[in-house]
Amino acid sequence: EAGVTQFPSHSVIEKGQTVTLRCDPISGHDNLYWYRRVMGKEIKFLLHFVKESKQDESGMPNNRFLAERTGGTYSTLKVQPAELEDSGVYFCASSQGSYQVWPWAYEQYFGPGTRLTVT
Amino acid sequence: DAKTTQPPSMDCAEGRAANLPCNHSTISGNEYVYWYRQIHSQGPQYIIHGLKNNETNEMASLIITEDRKSSTLILPHATLRDTAVYYCIVRVRGSQGNLIFGKGTKLSVKP
């Protein structure tokens, strides 16, 4: 079974440019999450999709970040325009849907991350 | 979700058991203890979780105290590839919400 994949693995862009990150979750996983780690900080949650709907976007830092999950499959995270403080590693994770497996303890499976550098 | 406390770093000799402690004194009855790790330049990796009984899988063992206020992750025969940051996370059963990562424990396995 393929794991969570992310593309690109690295991206270097200039301040003010736009970047789009892509995440392909594990097939059949309804839940998809975005996290990021900026330099020297802890891994922080950005948002959570259940299928194609945004369940929780409380971690999105500002309106320069836009996440989509068309058709409830892959997801994209667009940063427009990028700022220097957006540099970091962006992780995607997925987990199974609601109450599919007892004891309903849902581990999240992470992708390898996209390292974003804004210069 | 309950807060957890972990030592910032630990060393372990290769081939020996690594015992990583975690305190979660405010854990509720319906909260699980999860462990993840992040090996450098990779995404976090799920290791194991438990409610109140000790658990073992191919990666590790999880020992939870009877009062559930603390737990220990055991890597029985640590290898150099186990060098990583280990995170102890408490989550409500059935929760599909986000994981809250603290600073974790940086485990260094030395030859």
mmCIF file of C-alpha atoms in Angstrom:
data_model
loop_
_atom_site.group_PDB
_atom_site.id
_atom_site.type_symbol
_atom_site.label_atom_id
_atom_site.label_comp_id
_atom_site.label_asym_id
_atom_site.label_seq_id
_atom_site.Cartn_x
_atom_site.Cartn_y
_atom_site.Cartn_z
ATOM 1 C CA GLU A 1 0.000 0.000 0.000
ATOM 2 C CA ALA A 2 1.397 3.379 -0.996
ATOM 3 C CA GLY A 3 1.959 5.876 1.758
ATOM 4 C CA VAL A 4 1.259 9.579 1.825
ATOM 5 C CA THR A 5 3.123 11.331 -0.953
ATOM 6 C CA GLN A 6 3.983 14.987 -1.286
ATOM 7 C CA PHE A 7 5.209 17.053 -4.188
ATOM 8 C CA PRO A 8 7.572 18.750 -4.605
ATOM 9 C CA SER A 9 10.104 17.578 -2.070
ATOM 10 C CA HIS A 10 11.861 20.935 -2.178
ATOM 11 C CA SER A 11 10.848 24.339 -3.451
ATOM 12 C CA VAL A 12 12.861 27.526 -3.507
ATOM 13 C CA ILE A 13 10.980 30.675 -4.445
ATOM 14 C CA GLU A 14 11.422 34.402 -4.092
ATOM 15 C CA LYS A 15 9.396 36.547 -1.774
ATOM 16 C CA GLY A 16 6.161 37.556 -3.427
ATOM 17 C CA GLN A 17 5.927 34.514 -5.656
ATOM 18 C CA THR A 18 3.310 31.794 -5.476
ATOM 19 C CA VAL A 19 3.891 28.163 -4.602
ATOM 20 C CA THR A 20 1.511 25.230 -4.618
ATOM 21 C CA LEU A 21 2.202 22.126 -2.593
ATOM 22 C CA ARG A 22 0.437 18.863 -3.298
ATOM 23 C CA CYS A 23 -0.441 15.962 -1.043
ATOM 24 C CA ASP A 24 -1.784 12.549 -2.048
ATOM 25 C CA PRO A 25 -3.172 10.729 0.988
ATOM 26 C CA ILE A 26 -3.369 7.005 1.497
ATOM 27 C CA SER A 27 -6.179 5.630 -0.637
ATOM 28 C CA GLY A 28 -9.435 5.460 1.258
ATOM 29 C CA HIS A 29 -8.419 7.881 3.992
ATOM 30 C CA ASP A 30 -11.120 10.478 4.486
ATOM 31 C CA ASN A 31 -9.088 12.652 6.823
ATOM 32 C CA LEU A 32 -6.290 14.802 5.473
ATOM 33 C CA TYR A 33 -4.186 17.186 7.534
ATOM 34 C CA TRP A 34 -1.603 19.837 6.836
ATOM 35 C CA TYR A 35 1.109 20.711 9.354
ATOM 36 C CA ARG A 36 4.274 22.745 9.154
ATOM 37 C CA ARG A 37 7.490 23.236 11.030
ATOM 38 C CA VAL A 38 9.230 26.532 10.711
ATOM 39 C CA MET A 39 12.880 26.832 11.683
ATOM 40 C CA GLY A 40 13.514 26.031 15.321
ATOM 41 C CA LYS A 41 9.851 25.657 16.163
ATOM 42 C CA GLU A 42 7.553 22.762 16.915
ATOM 43 C CA ILE A 43 5.381 21.066 14.344
ATOM 44 C CA LYS A 44 2.141 23.038 14.125
ATOM 45 C CA PHE A 45 -1.232 22.102 12.731
ATOM 46 C CA LEU A 46 -2.614 24.094 9.813
ATOM 47 C CA LEU A 47 -5.888 22.497 8.784
ATOM 48 C CA HIS A 48 -7.953 19.340 8.545
ATOM 49 C CA PHE A 49 -10.153 18.057 5.731
ATOM 50 C CA VAL A 50 -12.805 15.401 6.031
ATOM 51 C CA LYS A 51 -13.285 14.269 2.477
ATOM 52 C CA GLU A 52 -13.603 17.520 0.529
ATOM 53 C CA SER A 53 -14.801 19.661 3.435
ATOM 54 C CA LYS A 54 -12.643 21.780 5.707
ATOM 55 C CA GLN A 55 -13.264 20.448 9.202
ATOM 56 C CA ASP A 56 -10.843 22.728 11.022
ATOM 57 C CA GLU A 57 -8.716 25.498 9.615
ATOM 58 C CA SER A 58 -7.881 27.169 12.877
ATOM 59 C CA GLY A 59 -4.154 26.754 12.328
ATOM 60 C CA MET A 60 -3.950 28.604 9.022
ATOM 61 C CA PRO A 61 -1.684 31.580 9.696
ATOM 62 C CA ASN A 62 -3.351 34.096 7.385
ATOM 63 C CA ASN A 63 -5.269 34.500 4.157
ATOM 64 C CA ARG A 64 -2.170 34.056 2.037
ATOM 65 C CA PHE A 65 -2.646 30.336 2.557
ATOM 66 C CA LEU A 66 -5.348 28.507 0.619
ATOM 67 C CA ALA A 67 -5.996 24.785 0.872
ATOM 68 C CA GLU A 68 -8.238 22.728 -1.337
ATOM 69 C CA ARG A 69 -9.196 19.116 -1.621
ATOM 70 C CA THR A 70 -11.214 18.690 -4.762
ATOM 71 C CA GLY A 71 -13.203 15.480 -4.919
ATOM 72 C CA GLY A 72 -11.943 14.402 -1.542
ATOM 73 C CA THR A 73 -8.766 12.888 -2.915
ATOM 74 C CA TYR A 74 -5.523 14.844 -3.190
ATOM 75 C CA SER A 75 -5.059 18.241 -1.608
ATOM 76 C CA THR A 76 -3.169 21.369 -2.536
ATOM 77 C CA LEU A 77 -1.834 24.116 -0.319
ATOM 78 C CA LYS A 78 -1.149 27.388 -2.084
ATOM 79 C CA VAL A 79 0.873 30.207 -0.597
ATOM 80 C CA GLN A 80 0.322 33.512 -2.364
ATOM 81 C CA PRO A 81 2.262 35.727 -2.066
ATOM 82 C CA ALA A 82 5.001 33.940 -0.177
ATOM 83 C CA GLU A 83 6.843 35.711 2.632
ATOM 84 C CA LEU A 84 10.195 34.934 4.217
ATOM 85 C CA GLU A 85 8.543 33.605 7.386
ATOM 86 C CA ASP A 86 6.721 30.952 5.361
ATOM 87 C CA SER A 87 9.963 29.017 4.982
ATOM 88 C CA GLY A 88 9.852 25.642 6.630
ATOM 89 C CA VAL A 89 8.793 22.054 6.093
ATOM 90 C CA TYR A 90 5.166 21.385 5.246
ATOM 91 C CA PHE A 91 3.813 17.966 6.160
ATOM 92 C CA CYS A 92 0.664 16.273 5.053
ATOM 93 C CA ALA A 93 -0.945 13.413 6.949
ATOM 94 C CA SER A 94 -3.980 11.210 6.460
ATOM 95 C CA SER A 95 -6.069 8.894 8.590
ATOM 96 C CA GLN A 96 -9.105 6.675 8.261
ATOM 97 C CA GLY A 97 -12.670 7.936 8.393
ATOM 98 C CA SER A 98 -15.013 8.001 11.318
ATOM 99 C CA TYR A 99 -15.707 4.882 13.322
ATOM 100 C CA GLN A 100 -14.399 2.484 10.727
ATOM 101 C CA VAL A 101 -12.095 0.545 12.988
ATOM 102 C CA TRP A 102 -12.495 -0.249 16.690
ATOM 103 C CA PRO A 103 -11.212 1.027 19.050
ATOM 104 C CA TRP A 104 -11.574 4.217 17.047
ATOM 105 C CA ALA A 105 -8.062 5.341 17.713
ATOM 106 C CA TYR A 106 -6.889 6.907 14.518
ATOM 107 C CA GLU A 107 -3.249 7.090 13.850
ATOM 108 C CA GLN A 108 -2.150 9.644 11.305
ATOM 109 C CA TYR A 109 0.296 8.689 8.598
ATOM 110 C CA PHE A 110 2.618 11.430 7.440
ATOM 111 C CA GLY A 111 4.232 12.174 4.143
ATOM 112 C CA PRO A 112 7.916 13.062 3.811
ATOM 113 C CA GLY A 113 7.206 16.772 3.698
ATOM 114 C CA THR A 114 7.922 19.621 1.325
ATOM 115 C CA ARG A 115 10.798 21.878 2.263
ATOM 116 C CA LEU A 116 9.890 25.419 1.261
ATOM 117 C CA THR A 117 12.528 28.111 1.152
ATOM 118 C CA VAL A 118 11.471 31.676 0.498
ATOM 119 C CA THR A 119 14.366 34.008 -0.368
ATOM 120 C CA ASP B 1 -6.195 17.002 25.079
ATOM 121 C CA ALA B 2 -4.044 16.555 28.154
ATOM 122 C CA LYS B 3 -0.601 18.076 28.338
ATOM 123 C CA THR B 4 2.507 15.888 28.296
ATOM 124 C CA THR B 5 6.007 16.397 29.672
ATOM 125 C CA GLN B 6 9.103 14.721 28.258
ATOM 126 C CA PRO B 7 12.823 15.126 28.890
ATOM 127 C CA PRO B 8 14.434 17.188 26.127
ATOM 128 C CA SER B 9 17.135 14.667 25.307
ATOM 129 C CA MET B 10 18.444 11.195 26.053
ATOM 130 C CA ASP B 11 21.352 9.040 24.968
ATOM 131 C CA CYS B 12 21.340 5.302 24.455
ATOM 132 C CA ALA B 13 24.030 2.833 23.476
ATOM 133 C CA GLU B 14 23.428 0.870 20.307
ATOM 134 C CA GLY B 15 21.928 -2.527 21.038
ATOM 135 C CA ARG B 16 20.644 -1.505 24.444
ATOM 136 C CA ALA B 17 17.073 -0.776 25.387
ATOM 137 C CA ALA B 18 15.950 2.832 25.100
ATOM 138 C CA ASN B 19 13.360 3.839 27.686
ATOM 139 C CA LEU B 20 11.648 7.123 26.958
ATOM 140 C CA PRO B 21 9.438 8.507 29.726
ATOM 141 C CA CYS B 22 6.389 10.716 29.443
ATOM 142 C CA ASN B 23 4.284 12.353 32.114
ATOM 143 C CA HIS B 24 0.604 13.010 31.463
ATOM 144 C CA SER B 25 -0.779 13.569 34.934
ATOM 145 C CA THR B 26 -3.981 15.261 33.743
ATOM 146 C CA ILE B 27 -4.977 12.478 31.353
ATOM 147 C CA SER B 28 -8.692 11.688 31.245
ATOM 148 C CA GLY B 29 -10.284 8.270 31.213
ATOM 149 C CA ASN B 30 -11.121 8.421 27.534
ATOM 150 C CA GLU B 31 -7.727 9.608 26.364
ATOM 151 C CA TYR B 32 -5.153 7.463 24.643
ATOM 152 C CA VAL B 33 -1.390 7.822 24.775
ATOM 153 C CA TYR B 34 0.213 7.965 21.341
ATOM 154 C CA TRP B 35 3.864 7.941 20.406
ATOM 155 C CA TYR B 36 5.294 9.312 17.188
ATOM 156 C CA ARG B 37 8.850 9.950 16.137
ATOM 157 C CA GLN B 38 10.518 12.120 13.569
ATOM 158 C CA ILE B 39 13.732 10.961 12.045
ATOM 159 C CA HIS B 40 15.729 13.824 10.588
ATOM 160 C CA SER B 41 14.397 15.029 7.231
ATOM 161 C CA GLN B 42 11.426 12.673 7.308
ATOM 162 C CA GLY B 43 7.786 13.090 8.267
ATOM 163 C CA PRO B 44 6.602 12.050 11.722
ATOM 164 C CA GLN B 45 6.049 8.317 12.026
ATOM 165 C CA TYR B 46 3.415 6.627 14.139
ATOM 166 C CA ILE B 47 4.899 4.143 16.601
ATOM 167 C CA ILE B 48 2.295 2.869 19.023
ATOM 168 C CA HIS B 49 -0.662 3.865 21.137
ATOM 169 C CA GLY B 50 -2.416 2.560 24.239
ATOM 170 C CA LEU B 51 -5.224 3.238 26.671
ATOM 171 C CA LYS B 52 -4.357 1.460 29.906
ATOM 172 C CA ASN B 53 -2.891 -1.915 29.091
ATOM 173 C CA ASN B 54 0.683 -2.385 28.030
ATOM 174 C CA GLU B 55 1.052 -2.645 24.292
ATOM 175 C CA THR B 56 3.702 -4.133 22.034
ATOM 176 C CA ASN B 57 4.189 -4.104 18.313
ATOM 177 C CA GLU B 58 7.058 -4.721 15.942
ATOM 178 C CA MET B 59 8.568 -1.331 16.677
ATOM 179 C CA ALA B 60 8.243 -0.828 20.400
ATOM 180 C CA SER B 61 6.527 -1.502 23.685
ATOM 181 C CA LEU B 62 4.397 0.947 25.614
ATOM 182 C CA ILE B 63 4.155 0.663 29.352
ATOM 183 C CA ILE B 64 1.407 2.732 30.998
ATOM 184 C CA THR B 65 1.324 3.055 34.780
ATOM 185 C CA GLU B 66 -1.732 1.822 36.616
ATOM 186 C CA ASP B 67 -2.870 5.360 37.419
ATOM 187 C CA ARG B 68 -2.218 6.290 33.773
ATOM 188 C CA LYS B 69 -0.352 9.419 34.771
ATOM 189 C CA SER B 70 2.831 8.383 33.035
ATOM 190 C CA SER B 71 4.102 6.018 30.402
ATOM 191 C CA THR B 72 7.342 4.699 28.972
ATOM 192 C CA LEU B 73 8.132 3.893 25.382
ATOM 193 C CA ILE B 74 10.649 1.081 25.112
ATOM 194 C CA LEU B 75 12.779 0.391 22.071
ATOM 195 C CA PRO B 76 14.170 -3.024 23.062
ATOM 196 C CA HIS B 77 17.334 -3.011 20.953
ATOM 197 C CA ALA B 78 18.070 0.497 19.796
ATOM 198 C CA THR B 79 19.927 0.975 16.526
ATOM 199 C CA LEU B 80 21.547 4.048 15.037
ATOM 200 C CA ARG B 81 18.475 4.431 12.823
ATOM 201 C CA ASP B 82 16.352 4.987 15.920
ATOM 202 C CA THR B 83 18.022 8.346 16.465
ATOM 203 C CA ALA B 84 15.074 10.734 16.242
ATOM 204 C CA VAL B 85 12.811 13.075 18.169
ATOM 205 C CA TYR B 86 10.129 11.111 19.996
ATOM 206 C CA TYR B 87 6.772 12.673 20.767
ATOM 207 C CA CYS B 88 4.299 11.553 23.396
ATOM 208 C CA ILE B 89 0.794 12.805 22.584
ATOM 209 C CA VAL B 90 -2.469 12.337 24.461
ATOM 210 C CA ARG B 91 -5.690 12.238 22.470
ATOM 211 C CA VAL B 92 -9.332 11.554 23.149
ATOM 212 C CA ARG B 93 -10.565 8.194 21.901
ATOM 213 C CA GLY B 94 -12.264 8.651 18.584
ATOM 214 C CA SER B 95 -10.650 12.005 18.039
ATOM 215 C CA GLN B 96 -9.903 12.740 14.443
ATOM 216 C CA GLY B 97 -8.582 16.164 15.189
ATOM 217 C CA ASN B 98 -5.077 17.410 14.801
ATOM 218 C CA LEU B 99 -2.082 16.142 16.716
ATOM 219 C CA ILE B 100 -0.455 18.576 19.118
ATOM 220 C CA PHE B 101 3.296 18.170 18.995
ATOM 221 C CA GLY B 102 5.384 19.400 21.879
ATOM 222 C CA LYS B 103 9.141 19.555 21.896
ATOM 223 C CA GLY B 104 9.550 15.801 22.331
ATOM 224 C CA THR B 105 12.666 13.916 23.408
ATOM 225 C CA LYS B 106 15.699 13.900 21.175
ATOM 226 C CA LEU B 107 17.057 10.357 21.403
ATOM 227 C CA SER B 108 20.636 9.876 20.277
ATOM 228 C CA VAL B 109 21.711 6.281 19.788
ATOM 229 C CA LYS B 110 25.474 6.019 19.953
ATOM 230 C CA PRO B 111 27.724 3.218 18.687
#
